[in-house]
Tab-separated table of C-alpha atoms and ligand atoms in Angstrom:
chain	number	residue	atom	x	y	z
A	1223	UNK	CA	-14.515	-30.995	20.575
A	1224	UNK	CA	-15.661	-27.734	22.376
A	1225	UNK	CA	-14.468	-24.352	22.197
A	1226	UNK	CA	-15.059	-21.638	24.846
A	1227	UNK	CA	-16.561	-18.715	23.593
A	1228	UNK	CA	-18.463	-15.426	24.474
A	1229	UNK	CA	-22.277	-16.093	23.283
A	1230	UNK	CA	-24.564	-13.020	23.380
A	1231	UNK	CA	-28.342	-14.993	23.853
A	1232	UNK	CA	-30.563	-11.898	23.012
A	1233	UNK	CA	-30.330	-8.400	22.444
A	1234	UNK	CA	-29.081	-6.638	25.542
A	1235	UNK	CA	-28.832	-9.724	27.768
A	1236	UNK	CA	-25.046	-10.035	29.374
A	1237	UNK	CA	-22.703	-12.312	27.645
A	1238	UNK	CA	-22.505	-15.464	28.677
A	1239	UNK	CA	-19.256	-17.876	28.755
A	1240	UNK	CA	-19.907	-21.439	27.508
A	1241	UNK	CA	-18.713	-24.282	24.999
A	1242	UNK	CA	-19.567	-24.256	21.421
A	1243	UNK	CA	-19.449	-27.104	18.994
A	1244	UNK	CA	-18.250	-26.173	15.401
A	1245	UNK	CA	-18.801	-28.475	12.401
A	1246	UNK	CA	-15.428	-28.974	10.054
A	1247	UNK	CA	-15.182	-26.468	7.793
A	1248	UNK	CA	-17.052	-26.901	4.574
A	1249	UNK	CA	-16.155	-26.130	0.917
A	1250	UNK	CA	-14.738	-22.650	0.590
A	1251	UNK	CA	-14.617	-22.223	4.363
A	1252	UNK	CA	-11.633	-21.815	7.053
A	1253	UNK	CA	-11.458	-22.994	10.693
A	1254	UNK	CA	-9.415	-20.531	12.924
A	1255	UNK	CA	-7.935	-20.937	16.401
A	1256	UNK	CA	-7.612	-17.176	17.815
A	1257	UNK	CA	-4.685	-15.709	19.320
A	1258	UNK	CA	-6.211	-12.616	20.011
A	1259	UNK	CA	-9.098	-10.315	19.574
A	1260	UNK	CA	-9.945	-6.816	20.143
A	1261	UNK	CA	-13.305	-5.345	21.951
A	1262	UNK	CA	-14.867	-2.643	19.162
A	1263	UNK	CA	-17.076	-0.021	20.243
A	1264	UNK	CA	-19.709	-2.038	17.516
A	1265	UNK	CA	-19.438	-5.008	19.619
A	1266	UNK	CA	-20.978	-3.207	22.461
A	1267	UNK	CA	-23.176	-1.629	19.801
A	1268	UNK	CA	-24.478	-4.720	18.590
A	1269	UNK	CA	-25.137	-6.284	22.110
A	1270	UNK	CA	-27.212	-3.649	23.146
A	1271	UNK	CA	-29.545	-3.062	20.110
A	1272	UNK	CA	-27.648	-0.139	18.380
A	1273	UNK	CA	-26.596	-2.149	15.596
A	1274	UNK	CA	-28.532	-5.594	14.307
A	1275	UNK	CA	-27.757	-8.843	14.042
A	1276	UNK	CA	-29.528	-12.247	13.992
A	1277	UNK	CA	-28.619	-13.875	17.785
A	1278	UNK	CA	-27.987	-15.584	19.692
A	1279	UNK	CA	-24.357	-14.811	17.883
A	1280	UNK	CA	-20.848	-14.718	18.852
A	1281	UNK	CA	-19.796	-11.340	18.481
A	1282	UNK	CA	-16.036	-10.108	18.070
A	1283	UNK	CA	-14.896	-9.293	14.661
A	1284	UNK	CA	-11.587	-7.925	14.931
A	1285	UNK	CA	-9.046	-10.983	15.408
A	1286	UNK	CA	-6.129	-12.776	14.133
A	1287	UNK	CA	-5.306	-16.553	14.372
A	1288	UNK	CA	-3.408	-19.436	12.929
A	1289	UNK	CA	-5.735	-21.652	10.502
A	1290	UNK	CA	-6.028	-25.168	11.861
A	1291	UNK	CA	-8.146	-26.595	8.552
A	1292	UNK	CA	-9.439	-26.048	5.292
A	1293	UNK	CA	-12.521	-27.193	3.307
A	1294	UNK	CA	-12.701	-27.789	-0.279
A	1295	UNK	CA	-11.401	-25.734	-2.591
A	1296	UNK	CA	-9.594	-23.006	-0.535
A	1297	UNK	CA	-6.301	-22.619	-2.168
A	1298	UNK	CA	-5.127	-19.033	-0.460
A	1299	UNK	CA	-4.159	-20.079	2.607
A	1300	UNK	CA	-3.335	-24.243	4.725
A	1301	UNK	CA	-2.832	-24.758	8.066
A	1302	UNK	CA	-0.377	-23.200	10.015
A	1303	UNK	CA	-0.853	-20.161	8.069
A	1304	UNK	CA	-1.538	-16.671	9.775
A	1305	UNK	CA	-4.431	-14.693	9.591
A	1306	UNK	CA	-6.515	-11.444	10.193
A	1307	UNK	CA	-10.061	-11.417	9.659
A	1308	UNK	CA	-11.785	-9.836	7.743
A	1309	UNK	CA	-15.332	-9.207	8.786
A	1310	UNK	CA	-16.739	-7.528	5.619
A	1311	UNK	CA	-15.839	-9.865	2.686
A	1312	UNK	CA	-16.352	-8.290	-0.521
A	1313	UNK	CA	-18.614	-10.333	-3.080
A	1314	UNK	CA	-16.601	-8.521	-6.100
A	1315	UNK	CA	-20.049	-8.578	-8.306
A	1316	UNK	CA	-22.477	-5.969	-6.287
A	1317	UNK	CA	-22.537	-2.345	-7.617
A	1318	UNK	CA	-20.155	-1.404	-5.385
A	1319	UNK	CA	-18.043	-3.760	-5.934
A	1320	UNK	CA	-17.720	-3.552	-9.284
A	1321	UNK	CA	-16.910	0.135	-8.831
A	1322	UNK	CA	-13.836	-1.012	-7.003
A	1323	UNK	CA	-15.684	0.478	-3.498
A	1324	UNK	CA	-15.660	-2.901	-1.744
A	1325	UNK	CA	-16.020	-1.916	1.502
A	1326	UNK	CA	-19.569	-0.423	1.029
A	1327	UNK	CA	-20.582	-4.480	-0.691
A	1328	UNK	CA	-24.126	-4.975	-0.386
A	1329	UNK	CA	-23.454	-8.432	0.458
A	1330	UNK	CA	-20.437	-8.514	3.066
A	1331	UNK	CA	-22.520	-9.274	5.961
A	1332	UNK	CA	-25.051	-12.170	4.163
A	1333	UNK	CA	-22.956	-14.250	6.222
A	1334	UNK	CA	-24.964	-13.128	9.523
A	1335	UNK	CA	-27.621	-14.451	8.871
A	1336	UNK	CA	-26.438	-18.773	8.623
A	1337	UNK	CA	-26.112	-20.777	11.455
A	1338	UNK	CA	-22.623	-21.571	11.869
A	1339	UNK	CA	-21.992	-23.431	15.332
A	1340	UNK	CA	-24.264	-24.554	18.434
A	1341	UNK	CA	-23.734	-24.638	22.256
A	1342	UNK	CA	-22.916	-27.753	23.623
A	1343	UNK	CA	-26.936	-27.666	24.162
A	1344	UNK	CA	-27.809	-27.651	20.936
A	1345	UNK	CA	-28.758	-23.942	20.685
A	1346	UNK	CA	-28.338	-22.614	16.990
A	1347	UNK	CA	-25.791	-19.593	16.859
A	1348	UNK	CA	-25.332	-16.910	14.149
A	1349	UNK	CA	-21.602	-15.295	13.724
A	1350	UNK	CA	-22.228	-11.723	14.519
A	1351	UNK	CA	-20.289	-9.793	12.328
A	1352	UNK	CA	-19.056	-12.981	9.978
A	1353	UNK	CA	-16.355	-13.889	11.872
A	1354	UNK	CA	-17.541	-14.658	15.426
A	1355	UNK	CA	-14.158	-13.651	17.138
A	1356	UNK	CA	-15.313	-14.009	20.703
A	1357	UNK	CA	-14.229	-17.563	20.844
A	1358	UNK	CA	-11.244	-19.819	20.844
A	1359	UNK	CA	-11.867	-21.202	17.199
A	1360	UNK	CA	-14.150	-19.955	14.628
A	1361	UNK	CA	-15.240	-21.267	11.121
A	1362	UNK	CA	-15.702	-18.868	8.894
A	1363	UNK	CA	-15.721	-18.287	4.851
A	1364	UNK	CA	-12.217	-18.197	2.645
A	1365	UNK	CA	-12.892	-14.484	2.307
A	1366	UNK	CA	-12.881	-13.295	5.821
A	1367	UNK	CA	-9.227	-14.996	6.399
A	1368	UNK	CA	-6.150	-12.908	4.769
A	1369	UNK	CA	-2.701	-14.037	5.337
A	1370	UNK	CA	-0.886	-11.948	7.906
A	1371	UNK	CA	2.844	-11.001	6.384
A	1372	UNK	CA	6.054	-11.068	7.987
A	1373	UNK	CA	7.242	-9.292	10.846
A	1374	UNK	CA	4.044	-8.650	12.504
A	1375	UNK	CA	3.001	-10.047	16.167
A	1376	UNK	CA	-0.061	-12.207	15.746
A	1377	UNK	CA	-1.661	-11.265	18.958
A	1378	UNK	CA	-1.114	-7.767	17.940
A	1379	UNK	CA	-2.458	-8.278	14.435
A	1380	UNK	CA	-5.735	-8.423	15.673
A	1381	UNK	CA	-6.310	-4.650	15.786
A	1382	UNK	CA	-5.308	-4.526	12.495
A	1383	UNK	CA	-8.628	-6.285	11.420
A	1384	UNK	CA	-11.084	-3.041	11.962
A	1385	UNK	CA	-9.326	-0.578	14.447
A	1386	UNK	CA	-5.983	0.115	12.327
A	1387	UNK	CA	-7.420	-0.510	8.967
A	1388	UNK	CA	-10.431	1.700	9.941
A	1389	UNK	CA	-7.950	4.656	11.209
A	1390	UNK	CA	-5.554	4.382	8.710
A	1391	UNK	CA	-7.897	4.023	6.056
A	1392	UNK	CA	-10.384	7.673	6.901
A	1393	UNK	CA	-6.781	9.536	7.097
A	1394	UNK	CA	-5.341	8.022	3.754
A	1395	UNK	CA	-8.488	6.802	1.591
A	1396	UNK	CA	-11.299	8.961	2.789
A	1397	UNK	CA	-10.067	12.388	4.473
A	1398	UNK	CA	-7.227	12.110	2.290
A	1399	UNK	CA	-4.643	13.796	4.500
A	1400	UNK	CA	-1.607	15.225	2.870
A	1401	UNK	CA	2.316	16.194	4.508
A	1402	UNK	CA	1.991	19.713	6.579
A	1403	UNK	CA	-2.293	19.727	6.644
A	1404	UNK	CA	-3.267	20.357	10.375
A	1405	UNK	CA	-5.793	16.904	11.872
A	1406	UNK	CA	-8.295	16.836	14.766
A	1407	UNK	CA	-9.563	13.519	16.382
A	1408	UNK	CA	-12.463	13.483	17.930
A	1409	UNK	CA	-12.600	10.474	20.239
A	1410	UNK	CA	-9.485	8.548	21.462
A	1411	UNK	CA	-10.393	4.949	21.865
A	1412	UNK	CA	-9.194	2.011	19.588
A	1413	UNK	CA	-10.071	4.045	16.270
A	1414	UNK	CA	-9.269	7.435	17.317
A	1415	UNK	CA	-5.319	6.247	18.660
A	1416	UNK	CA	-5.367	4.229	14.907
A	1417	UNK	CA	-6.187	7.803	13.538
A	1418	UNK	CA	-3.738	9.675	15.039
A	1419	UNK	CA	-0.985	7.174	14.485
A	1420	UNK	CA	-1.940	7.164	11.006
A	1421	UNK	CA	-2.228	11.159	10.534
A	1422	UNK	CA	1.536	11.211	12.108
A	1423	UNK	CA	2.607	8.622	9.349
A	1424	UNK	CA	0.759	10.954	6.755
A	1425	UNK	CA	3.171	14.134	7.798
A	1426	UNK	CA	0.108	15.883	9.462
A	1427	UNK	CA	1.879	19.327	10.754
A	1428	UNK	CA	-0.548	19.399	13.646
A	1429	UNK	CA	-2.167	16.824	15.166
A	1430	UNK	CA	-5.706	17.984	17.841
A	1431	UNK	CA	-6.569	14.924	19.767
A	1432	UNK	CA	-10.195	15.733	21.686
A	1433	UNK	CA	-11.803	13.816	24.304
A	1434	UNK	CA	-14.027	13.901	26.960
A	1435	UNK	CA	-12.064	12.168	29.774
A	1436	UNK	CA	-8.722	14.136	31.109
A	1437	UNK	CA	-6.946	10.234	31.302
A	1438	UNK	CA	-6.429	9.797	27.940
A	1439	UNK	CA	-3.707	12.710	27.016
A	1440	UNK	CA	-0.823	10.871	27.395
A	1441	UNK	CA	-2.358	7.917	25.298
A	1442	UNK	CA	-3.127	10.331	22.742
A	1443	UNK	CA	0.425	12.371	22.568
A	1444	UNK	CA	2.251	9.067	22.237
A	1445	UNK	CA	-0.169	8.040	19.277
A	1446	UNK	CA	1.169	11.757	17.757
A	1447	UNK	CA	-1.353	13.952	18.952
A	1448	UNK	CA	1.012	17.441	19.211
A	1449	UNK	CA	-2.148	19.218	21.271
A	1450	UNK	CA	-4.622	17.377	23.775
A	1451	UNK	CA	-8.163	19.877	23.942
A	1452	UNK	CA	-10.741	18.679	26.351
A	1453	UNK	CA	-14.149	17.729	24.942
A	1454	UNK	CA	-16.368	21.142	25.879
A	1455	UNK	CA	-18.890	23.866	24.270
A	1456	UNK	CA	-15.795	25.929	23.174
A	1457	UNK	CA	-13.786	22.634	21.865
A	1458	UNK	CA	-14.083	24.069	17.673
A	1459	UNK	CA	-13.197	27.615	19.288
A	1460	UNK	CA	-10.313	26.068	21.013
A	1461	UNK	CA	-8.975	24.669	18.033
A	1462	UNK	CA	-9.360	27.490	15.648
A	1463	UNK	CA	-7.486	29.128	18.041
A	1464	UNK	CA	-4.279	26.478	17.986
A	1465	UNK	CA	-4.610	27.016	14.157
A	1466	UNK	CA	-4.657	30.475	13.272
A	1467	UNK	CA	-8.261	31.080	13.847
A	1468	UNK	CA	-8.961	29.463	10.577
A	1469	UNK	CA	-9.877	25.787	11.869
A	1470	UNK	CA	-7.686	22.530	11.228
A	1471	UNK	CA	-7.848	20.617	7.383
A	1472	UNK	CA	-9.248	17.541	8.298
A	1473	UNK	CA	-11.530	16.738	11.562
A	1474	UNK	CA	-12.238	12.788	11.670
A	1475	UNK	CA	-14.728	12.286	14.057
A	1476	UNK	CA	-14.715	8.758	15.774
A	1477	UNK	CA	-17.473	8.781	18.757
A	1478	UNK	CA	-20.660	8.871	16.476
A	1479	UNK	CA	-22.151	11.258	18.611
A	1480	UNK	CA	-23.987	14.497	17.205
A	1481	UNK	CA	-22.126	16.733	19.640
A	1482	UNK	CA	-19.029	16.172	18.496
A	1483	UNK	CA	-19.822	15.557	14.763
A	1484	UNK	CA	-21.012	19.223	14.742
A	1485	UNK	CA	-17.564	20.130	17.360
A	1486	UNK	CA	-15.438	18.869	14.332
A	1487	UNK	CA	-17.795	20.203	11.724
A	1488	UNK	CA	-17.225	23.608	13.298
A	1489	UNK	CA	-13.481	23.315	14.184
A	1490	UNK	CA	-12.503	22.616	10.400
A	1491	UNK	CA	-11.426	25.541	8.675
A	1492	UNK	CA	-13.252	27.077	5.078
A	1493	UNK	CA	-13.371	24.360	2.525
A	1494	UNK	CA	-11.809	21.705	4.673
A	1495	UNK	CA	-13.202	17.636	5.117
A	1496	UNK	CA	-15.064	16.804	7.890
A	1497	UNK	CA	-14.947	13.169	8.268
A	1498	UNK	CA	-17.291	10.437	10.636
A	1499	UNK	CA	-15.753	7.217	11.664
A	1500	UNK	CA	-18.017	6.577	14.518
A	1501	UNK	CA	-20.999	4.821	14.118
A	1502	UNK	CA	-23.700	7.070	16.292
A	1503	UNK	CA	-27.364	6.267	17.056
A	1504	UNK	CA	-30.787	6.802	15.245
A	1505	UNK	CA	-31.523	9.291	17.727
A	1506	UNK	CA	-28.750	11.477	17.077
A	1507	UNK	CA	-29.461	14.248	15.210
A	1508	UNK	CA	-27.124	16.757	13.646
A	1509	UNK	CA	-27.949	19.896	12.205
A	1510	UNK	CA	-27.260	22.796	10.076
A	1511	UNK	CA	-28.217	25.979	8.655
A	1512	UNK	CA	-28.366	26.339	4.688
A	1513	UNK	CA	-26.655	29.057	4.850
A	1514	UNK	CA	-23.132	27.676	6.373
A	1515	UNK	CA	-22.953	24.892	4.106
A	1516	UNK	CA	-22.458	27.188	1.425
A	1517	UNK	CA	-20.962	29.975	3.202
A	1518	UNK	CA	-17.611	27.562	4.778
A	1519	UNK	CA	-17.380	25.249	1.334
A	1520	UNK	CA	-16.375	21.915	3.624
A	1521	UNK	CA	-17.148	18.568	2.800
A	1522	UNK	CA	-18.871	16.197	5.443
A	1523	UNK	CA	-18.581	12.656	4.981
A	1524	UNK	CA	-19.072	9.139	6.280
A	1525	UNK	CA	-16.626	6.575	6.268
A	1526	UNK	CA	-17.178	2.747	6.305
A	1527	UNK	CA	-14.522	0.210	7.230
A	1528	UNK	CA	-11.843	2.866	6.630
A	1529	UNK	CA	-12.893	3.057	2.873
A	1530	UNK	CA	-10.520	0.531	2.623
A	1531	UNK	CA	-9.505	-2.837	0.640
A	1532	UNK	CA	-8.162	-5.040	3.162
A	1533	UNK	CA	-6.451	-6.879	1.081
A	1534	UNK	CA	-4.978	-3.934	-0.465
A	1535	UNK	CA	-4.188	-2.493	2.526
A	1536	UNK	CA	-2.464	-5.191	4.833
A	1537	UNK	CA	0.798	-5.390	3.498
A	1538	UNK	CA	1.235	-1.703	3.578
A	1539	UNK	CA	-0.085	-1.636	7.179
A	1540	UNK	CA	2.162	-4.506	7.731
A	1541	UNK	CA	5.059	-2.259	6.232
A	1542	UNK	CA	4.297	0.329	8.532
A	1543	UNK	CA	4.587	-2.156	11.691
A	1544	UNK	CA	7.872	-3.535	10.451
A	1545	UNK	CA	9.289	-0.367	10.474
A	1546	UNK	CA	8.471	1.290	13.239
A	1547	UNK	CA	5.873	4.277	12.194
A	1548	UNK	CA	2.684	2.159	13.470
A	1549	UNK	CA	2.696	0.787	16.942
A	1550	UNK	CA	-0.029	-1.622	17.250
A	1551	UNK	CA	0.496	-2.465	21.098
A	1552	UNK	CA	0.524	1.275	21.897
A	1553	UNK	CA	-3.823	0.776	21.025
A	1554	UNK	CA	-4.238	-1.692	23.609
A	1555	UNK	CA	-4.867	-0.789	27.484
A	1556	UNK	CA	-5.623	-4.159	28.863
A	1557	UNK	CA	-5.059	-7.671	27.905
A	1558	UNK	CA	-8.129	-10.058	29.016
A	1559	UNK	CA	-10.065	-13.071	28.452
A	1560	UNK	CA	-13.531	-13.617	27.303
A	1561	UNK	CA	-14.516	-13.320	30.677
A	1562	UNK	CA	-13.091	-9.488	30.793
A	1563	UNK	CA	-15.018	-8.121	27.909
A	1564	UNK	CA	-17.792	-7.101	30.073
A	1565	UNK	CA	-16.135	-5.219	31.757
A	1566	UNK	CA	-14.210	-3.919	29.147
A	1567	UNK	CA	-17.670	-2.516	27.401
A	1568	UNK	CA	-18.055	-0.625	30.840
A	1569	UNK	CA	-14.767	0.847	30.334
A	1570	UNK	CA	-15.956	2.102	27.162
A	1571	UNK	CA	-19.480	3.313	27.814
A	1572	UNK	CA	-17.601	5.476	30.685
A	1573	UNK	CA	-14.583	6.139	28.697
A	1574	UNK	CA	-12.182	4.780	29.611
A	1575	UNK	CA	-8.985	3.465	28.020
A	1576	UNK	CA	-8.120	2.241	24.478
A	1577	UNK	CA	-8.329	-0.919	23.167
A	1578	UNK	CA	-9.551	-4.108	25.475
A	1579	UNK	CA	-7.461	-7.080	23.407
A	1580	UNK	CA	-8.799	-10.801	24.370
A	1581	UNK	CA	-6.326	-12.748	24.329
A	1582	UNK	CA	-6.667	-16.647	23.751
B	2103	LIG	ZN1	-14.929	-2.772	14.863
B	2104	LIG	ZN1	-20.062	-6.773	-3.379
């Protein structure tokens, strides 16, 4: 039988709405019908060229769902059970992986490449990021599913499959944020509310949100954001000025764009972290001179998936939901259907709002 999903037929054509046929899930793979999935920036990223994939695809890879059959040999999780995907499965036998740094595997998106569904026409489809979330069922391997615990909307859950893990994860596993440090986020979409949710929950004594777009301030102070600073040329001077003139801690950067990974570069005080999140074109270029990097002693860094172990890292995020310190519902600014996401990668490219949540 058919599902509907979003199919993306060639690099920067529009999406298109149509049926899909999936085969039954094989040996060591999971079929999932969504309740809900969120619209990444990398979704837009990927439809447009930034980022690669093999298409046509169906993109979306930040979901949650109820499993509705197993193949062979999956022992982790039966139907009925809850789920987040997880779009970067870790091999656990790559360098990285073996290191115990899972989320930089050299083989967690292999899975792009297959074929795993056709349009009701017969037209061969690849699943995006692994998990092909942009539709109302997806097949996908034992890896990408891991079980959602207790207490935790499902709908909701969705964001916790790249927004909140990816937030949480650059304050706690790769910024490292500690009680009474000072935080600026750069960017308040989906990752940059995650960020300052998760800087609250970390005891951050000040908390910079900075954006371009006036809108988003009261998004931002409800997240935890104690100061809102408008995206400008003086935005670092602005916040050395909120913190002493010495610059915050910790700047995590989440719009991948060279002006503001110098902005938080600049606002972060003498031997702080500066950390990207967003994923930014070739194109953009940052720069700097020899003698700053040794003259202010900070540390610049990138950040993949959060640095995180999503299986590690669910139940505490989970933890966090059930008791009250992480609000996943406060990401979202509009509920849609496929038909909406569109429009909801307009919102973004002019942006606007948080998170865009499909739901199913
Ligand atoms: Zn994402
Ligand atoms: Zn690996």
């Amino acid at each position: 039988m058919a599902v509907r999903a979003a199919v993306l037929p060639a690099i920067g054509a529009p999406l298109e709405i149509t049926g899909i046929e999936l085969p039954d899930p094989g040996p060591g793979q999971v079929r999932v019908r969504l309740a809900a999935a969120g619209v990444c920036h990398s979704d837009l990223s990927l439809s447009n060229g930034t980022m690669r994939v093999p298409v046509p695809a169906v993109l979306g890879h930040e979901g949650a769902g109820t499993v509705v059959a197993v193949g062979e040999g999956v022992t982790h999780v039966s139907p009925g059970t809850q789920v987040v995907l997880n779009w970067a499965p870790s091999c656990g036998s790559c360098h990285a992986c073996t290191l115990g740094e899972v989320w930089l595997c050299a083989n967690a998106l292999g899975g792009a490449a297959d074929v795993y569904a056709r349009t009701t026409d017969g037209t061969a489809l690849h699943p995006g990021l692994n998990v092909a979330a942009f539709a109302e069922e997806t097949v996908v391997a034992a890896a990408c599913v891991l079980p959602l615990p207790e207490g935790v909307p499902l709908a909701d859950a969705a964001l916790l499959g790249c927004a909140v893990l990816t937030g949480y994860g650059a304050v706690h596993h790769a910024a490292r944020v500690r009680e009474g440090e000072t935080v600026a986020v750069f960017g308040v979409g989906g990752v940059g509310l995650a960020t300052l949710q998760s800087a609250r929950i970390a005891g951050a004594s000040r908390v910079i949100a900075v954006d371009v777009s006036p809108g988003k301030e009261e998004l931002a102070r409800a997240a935890g954001a104690t100061d809102y600073v408008l995206a400008s040329d003086t935005t670092a001077r602005e916040i050395r000025a909120l913190t002493g003139k010495q610059g915050v801690d910790v700047s995590v950067e989440c719009a991948g764009r060279a002006v503001s990974i110098r902005a938080a570069w600049d606002a972060t005080r003498r031997g702080g972290r500066t950390t990207v999140v967003g994923i930014g074109g070739k194109e953009e270029q940052v720069t700097f001179n020899a003698l700053e990097i040794f003259h202010w002693g900070r540390t610049l860094s990138g950040c993949v998936y959060g640095n995180t172990d999503p299986a590690r890292d669910l139940p505490v995020l989970a933890a966090h939901v059930r008791e009250g310190r992480l609000d996943l519902s406060a990401l979202v600014t509009e509920r849609i259907g496929l038909e909406g996401i569109p429009a909801a990668f307009e919102n973004m490219l002019a942006g606007r709002g948080g998170r865009a949540l499909v739901l199913f």
